[in-house]
Coordinates of C-alpha atoms in Angstrom, one line a residue:
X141 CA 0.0 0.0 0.0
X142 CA 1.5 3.7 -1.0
X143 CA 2.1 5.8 2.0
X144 CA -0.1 8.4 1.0
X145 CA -2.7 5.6 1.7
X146 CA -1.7 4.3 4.5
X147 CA -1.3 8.2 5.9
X148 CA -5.0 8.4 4.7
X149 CA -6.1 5.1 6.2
X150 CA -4.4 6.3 9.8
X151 CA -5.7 9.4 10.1
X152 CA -9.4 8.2 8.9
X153 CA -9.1 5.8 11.9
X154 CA -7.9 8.6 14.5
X155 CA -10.8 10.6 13.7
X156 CA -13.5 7.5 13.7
X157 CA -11.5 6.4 17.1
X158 CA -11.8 9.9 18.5
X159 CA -15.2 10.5 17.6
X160 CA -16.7 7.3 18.8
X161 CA -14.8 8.0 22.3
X162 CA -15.8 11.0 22.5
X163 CA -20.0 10.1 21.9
X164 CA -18.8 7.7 24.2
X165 CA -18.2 9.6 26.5
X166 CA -20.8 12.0 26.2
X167 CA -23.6 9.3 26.4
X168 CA -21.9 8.1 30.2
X169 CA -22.0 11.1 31.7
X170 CA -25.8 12.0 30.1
X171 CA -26.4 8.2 31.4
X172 CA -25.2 8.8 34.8
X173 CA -27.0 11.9 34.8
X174 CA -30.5 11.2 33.8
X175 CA -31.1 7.5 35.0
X176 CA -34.4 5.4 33.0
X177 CA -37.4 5.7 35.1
X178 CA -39.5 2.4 35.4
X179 CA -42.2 2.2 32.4
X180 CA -45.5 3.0 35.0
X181 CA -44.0 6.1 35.4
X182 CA -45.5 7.0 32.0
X183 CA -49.0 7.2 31.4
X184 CA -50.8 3.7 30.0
X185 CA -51.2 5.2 26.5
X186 CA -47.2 5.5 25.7
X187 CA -46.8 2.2 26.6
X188 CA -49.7 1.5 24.0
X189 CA -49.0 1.1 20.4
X190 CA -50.8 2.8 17.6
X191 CA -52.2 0.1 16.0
X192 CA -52.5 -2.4 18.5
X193 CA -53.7 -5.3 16.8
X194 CA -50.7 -5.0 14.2
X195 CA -48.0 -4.0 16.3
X196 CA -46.1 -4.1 20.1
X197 CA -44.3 -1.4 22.4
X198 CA -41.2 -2.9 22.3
X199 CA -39.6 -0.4 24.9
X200 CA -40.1 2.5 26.7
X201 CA -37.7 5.1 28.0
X202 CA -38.2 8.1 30.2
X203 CA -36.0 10.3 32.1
X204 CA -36.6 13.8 34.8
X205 CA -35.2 16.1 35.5
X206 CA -36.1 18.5 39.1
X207 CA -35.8 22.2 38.1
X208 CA -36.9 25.4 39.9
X209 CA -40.6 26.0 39.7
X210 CA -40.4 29.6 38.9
X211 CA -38.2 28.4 35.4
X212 CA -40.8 26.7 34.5
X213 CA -43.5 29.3 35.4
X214 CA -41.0 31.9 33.5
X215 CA -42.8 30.3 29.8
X216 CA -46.1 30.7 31.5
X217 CA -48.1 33.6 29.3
X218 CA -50.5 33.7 32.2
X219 CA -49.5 36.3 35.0
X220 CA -51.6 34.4 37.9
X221 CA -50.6 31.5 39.5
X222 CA -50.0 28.9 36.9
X223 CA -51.9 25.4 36.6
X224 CA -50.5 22.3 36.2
X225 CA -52.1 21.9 33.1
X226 CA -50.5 25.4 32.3
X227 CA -47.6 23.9 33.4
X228 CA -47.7 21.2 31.4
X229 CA -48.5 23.1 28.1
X230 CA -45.3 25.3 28.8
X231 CA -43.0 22.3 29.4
X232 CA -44.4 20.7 26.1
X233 CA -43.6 24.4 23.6
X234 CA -40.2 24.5 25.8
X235 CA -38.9 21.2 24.1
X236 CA -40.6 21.3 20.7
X237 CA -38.8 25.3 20.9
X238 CA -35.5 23.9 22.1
X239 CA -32.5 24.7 19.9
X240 CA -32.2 20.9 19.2
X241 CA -36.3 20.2 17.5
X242 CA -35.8 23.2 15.9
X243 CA -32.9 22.3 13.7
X244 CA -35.1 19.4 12.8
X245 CA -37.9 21.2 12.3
X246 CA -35.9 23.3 9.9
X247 CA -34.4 20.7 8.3
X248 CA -38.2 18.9 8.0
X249 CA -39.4 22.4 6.3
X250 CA -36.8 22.6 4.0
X251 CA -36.7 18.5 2.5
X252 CA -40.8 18.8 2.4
X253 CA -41.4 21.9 1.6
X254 CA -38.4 23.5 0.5
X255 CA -39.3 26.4 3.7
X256 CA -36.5 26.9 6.0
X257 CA -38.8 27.6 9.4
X258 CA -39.1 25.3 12.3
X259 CA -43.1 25.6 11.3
X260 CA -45.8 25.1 14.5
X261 CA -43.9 25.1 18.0
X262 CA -47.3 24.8 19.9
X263 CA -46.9 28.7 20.2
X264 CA -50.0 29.8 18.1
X265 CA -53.2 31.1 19.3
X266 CA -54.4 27.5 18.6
X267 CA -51.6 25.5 20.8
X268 CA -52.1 21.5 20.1
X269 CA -55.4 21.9 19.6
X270 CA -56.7 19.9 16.5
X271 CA -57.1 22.2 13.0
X272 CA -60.1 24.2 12.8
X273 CA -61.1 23.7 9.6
X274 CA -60.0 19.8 9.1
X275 CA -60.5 18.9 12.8
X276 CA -57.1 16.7 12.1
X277 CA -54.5 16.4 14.5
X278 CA -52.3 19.2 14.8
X279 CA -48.9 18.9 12.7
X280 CA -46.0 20.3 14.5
X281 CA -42.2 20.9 13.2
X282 CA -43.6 20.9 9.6
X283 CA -45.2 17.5 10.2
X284 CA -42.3 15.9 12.0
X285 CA -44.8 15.1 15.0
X286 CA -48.6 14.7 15.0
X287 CA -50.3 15.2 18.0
X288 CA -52.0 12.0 19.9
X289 CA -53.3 13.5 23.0
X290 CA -53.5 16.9 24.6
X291 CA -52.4 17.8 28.3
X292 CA -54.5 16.7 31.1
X293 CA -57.0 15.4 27.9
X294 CA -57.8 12.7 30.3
X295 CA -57.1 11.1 33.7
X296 CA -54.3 8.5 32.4
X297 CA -53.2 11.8 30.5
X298 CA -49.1 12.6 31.6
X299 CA -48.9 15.9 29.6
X300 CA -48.4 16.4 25.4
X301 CA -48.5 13.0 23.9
X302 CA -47.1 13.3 19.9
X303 CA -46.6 10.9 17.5
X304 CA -43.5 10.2 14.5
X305 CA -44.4 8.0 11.7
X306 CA -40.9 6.6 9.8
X307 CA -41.5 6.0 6.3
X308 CA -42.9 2.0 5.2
X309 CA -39.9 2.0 2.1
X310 CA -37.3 1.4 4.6
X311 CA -39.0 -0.4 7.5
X312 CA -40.4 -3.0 4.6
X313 CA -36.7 -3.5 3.3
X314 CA -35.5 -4.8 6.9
X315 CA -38.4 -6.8 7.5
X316 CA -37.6 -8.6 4.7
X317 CA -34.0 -8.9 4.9
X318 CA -34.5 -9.6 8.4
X319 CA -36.7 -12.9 7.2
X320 CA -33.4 -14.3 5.8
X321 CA -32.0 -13.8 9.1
X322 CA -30.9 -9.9 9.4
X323 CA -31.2 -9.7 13.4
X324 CA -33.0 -6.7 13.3
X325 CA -35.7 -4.7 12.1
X326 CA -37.2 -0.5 12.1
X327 CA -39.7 0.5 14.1
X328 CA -42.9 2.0 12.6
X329 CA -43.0 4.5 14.6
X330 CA -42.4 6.4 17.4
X331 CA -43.8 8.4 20.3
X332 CA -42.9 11.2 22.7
X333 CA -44.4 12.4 26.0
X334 CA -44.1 15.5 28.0
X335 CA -45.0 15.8 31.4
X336 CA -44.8 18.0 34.9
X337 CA -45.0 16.6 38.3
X338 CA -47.0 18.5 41.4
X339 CA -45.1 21.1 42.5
X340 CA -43.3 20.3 45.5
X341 CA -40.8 21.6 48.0
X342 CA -37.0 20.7 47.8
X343 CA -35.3 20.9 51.3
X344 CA -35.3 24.4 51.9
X345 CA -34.5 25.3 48.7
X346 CA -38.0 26.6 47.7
X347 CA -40.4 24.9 45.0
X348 CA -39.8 22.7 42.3
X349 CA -41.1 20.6 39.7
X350 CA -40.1 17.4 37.9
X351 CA -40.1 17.3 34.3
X352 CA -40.1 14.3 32.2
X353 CA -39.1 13.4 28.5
X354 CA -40.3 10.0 27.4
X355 CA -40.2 7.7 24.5
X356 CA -41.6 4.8 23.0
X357 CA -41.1 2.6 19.9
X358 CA -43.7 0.6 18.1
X359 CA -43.0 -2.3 15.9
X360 CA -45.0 -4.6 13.8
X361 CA -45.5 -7.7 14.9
X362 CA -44.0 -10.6 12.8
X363 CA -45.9 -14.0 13.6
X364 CA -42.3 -16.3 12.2
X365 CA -40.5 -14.6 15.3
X366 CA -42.6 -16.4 17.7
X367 CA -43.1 -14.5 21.1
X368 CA -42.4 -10.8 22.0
X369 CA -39.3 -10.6 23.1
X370 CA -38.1 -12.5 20.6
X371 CA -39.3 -9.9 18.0
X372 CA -36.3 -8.4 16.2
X373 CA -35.4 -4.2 16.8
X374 CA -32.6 -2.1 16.0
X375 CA -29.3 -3.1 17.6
X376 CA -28.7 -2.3 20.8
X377 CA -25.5 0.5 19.6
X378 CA -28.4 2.3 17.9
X379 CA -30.9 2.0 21.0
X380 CA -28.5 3.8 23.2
X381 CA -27.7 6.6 20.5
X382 CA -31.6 6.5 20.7
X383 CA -32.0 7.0 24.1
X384 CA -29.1 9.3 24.7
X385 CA -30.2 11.7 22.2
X386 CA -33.7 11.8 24.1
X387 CA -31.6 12.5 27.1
X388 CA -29.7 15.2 25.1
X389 CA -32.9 17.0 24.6
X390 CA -34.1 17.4 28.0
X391 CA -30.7 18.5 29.1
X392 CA -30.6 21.1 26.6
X393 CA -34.0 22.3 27.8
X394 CA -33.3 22.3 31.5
X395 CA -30.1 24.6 30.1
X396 CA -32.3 26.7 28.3
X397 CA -34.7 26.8 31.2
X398 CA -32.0 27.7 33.8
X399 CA -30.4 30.1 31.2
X400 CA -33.7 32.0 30.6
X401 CA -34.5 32.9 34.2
X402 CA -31.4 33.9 35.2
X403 CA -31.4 36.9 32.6

């Protein structure tokens, strides 16, 4: 091999080594910070798939995070004392405004629509509300998330409960490769939820609230891979990307949070 390719082939390596140390890295301390919360601790519709009788929950995965009360109250238009609904609704337009759903969203507008906005943030007159004119589910970050339930919509309800559907092209190809004995498979889809706890009072240190980021993955059931959890899903490398990118979100809010009320 020349040594101009060899050169090539050891810095290529340095950078992938570097990089992947460094995500690494990154995902253990986000890991250590943000610990999984047991499934009950989302409401009984996350852990429920869209279309039941075609597909399974394979996992779900929430973190919290306990912030001041008053930076959450901060993106509270009303001036009185804020509900928890009110809370609620504010925690949910706090992540889908975060600098992170955003880019996205941007990104969304620009593939689909050639628009480079973020499009509907939940900070219209209208909020999550259903359209007006359709009576459709609202379609926020230019259709990146539909929206499956409203805050405190019912008494199982844990705050803004959205939806992602990943296209069938792709899913379809891995199903079938996966028949020949791929080990896994997409999901179909995918769903976030965004909730607030009571307000409560943290030793001495005046009131706070936790806030919780969830998520859960649906997948179609395949009879030939017999029961549940033997149903093929994305490898586990992926999962954790997954699931520290979910944690990456909320941190970046509580940031944004803690930021914002300290100006």
């Amino acid at each position: 091999m020349p040594p101009r390719s060899i050169r090539l082939l050891g810095y290529t390596t340095a950078a992938t080594g570097i990089a992947s140390y460094s995500i690494h890295r990154g995902l253990c301390h986000l890991e250590k910070k943000y610990p999984e919360l047991p499934p009950a601790a989302g409401s009984k519709s996350l852990r429920k798939p869209q279309n039941p009788s075609t597909q399974h929950c394979a996992y779900t995965n929430i973190y919290a995070a306990q912030i001041p009360l008053q930076n959450l109250e901060a993106r509270v238009p009303s001036p009185k004392t804020p509900t928890k609904t009110e809370l609620e609704y504010a925690w949910a337009r706090s992540i889908l405004g975060s600098k992170i759903l955003r880019a996205e969203g941007l990104i969304t507008g620009f593939f689909t629509s050639f628009r480079f906005t973020p499009g509907d943030t939940g900070n219209s007159a209208e909020g999550f509300l259903p359209d007006k004119t359709t009576g459709a589910p609202r379609l926020l970050l230019n259709g990146l998330f539909q929206v499956q339930r409203l805050p405190s919509a019912d008494a199982d309800s844990n705050g803004l409960l959205v939806s992602l559907e990943l296209p069938d092209g792709p899913r379809e190809f891995f199903e079938k490769i996966a028949r020949w004995g791929y080990p896994w498979r997409l999901m179909s889809s995918l769903r976030h939820e965004m909730s607030v706890s009571e307000p409560f009072q943290m030793n001495g240190q005046g009131m706070f609230v936790e806030v919780r980021f969830a998520s859960a993955h649906d997948y179609e059931v395949v009879d030939a891979e017999g029961e549940m959890w033997k149903q093929k899903t994305i490898p586990a490398w992926t999962l954790r990307l997954h699931r520290g990118f979910a944690k990456l979100i909320l941190d970046c809010v509580v940031r944004e949070l803690q930021r914002d009320a300290k100006k």
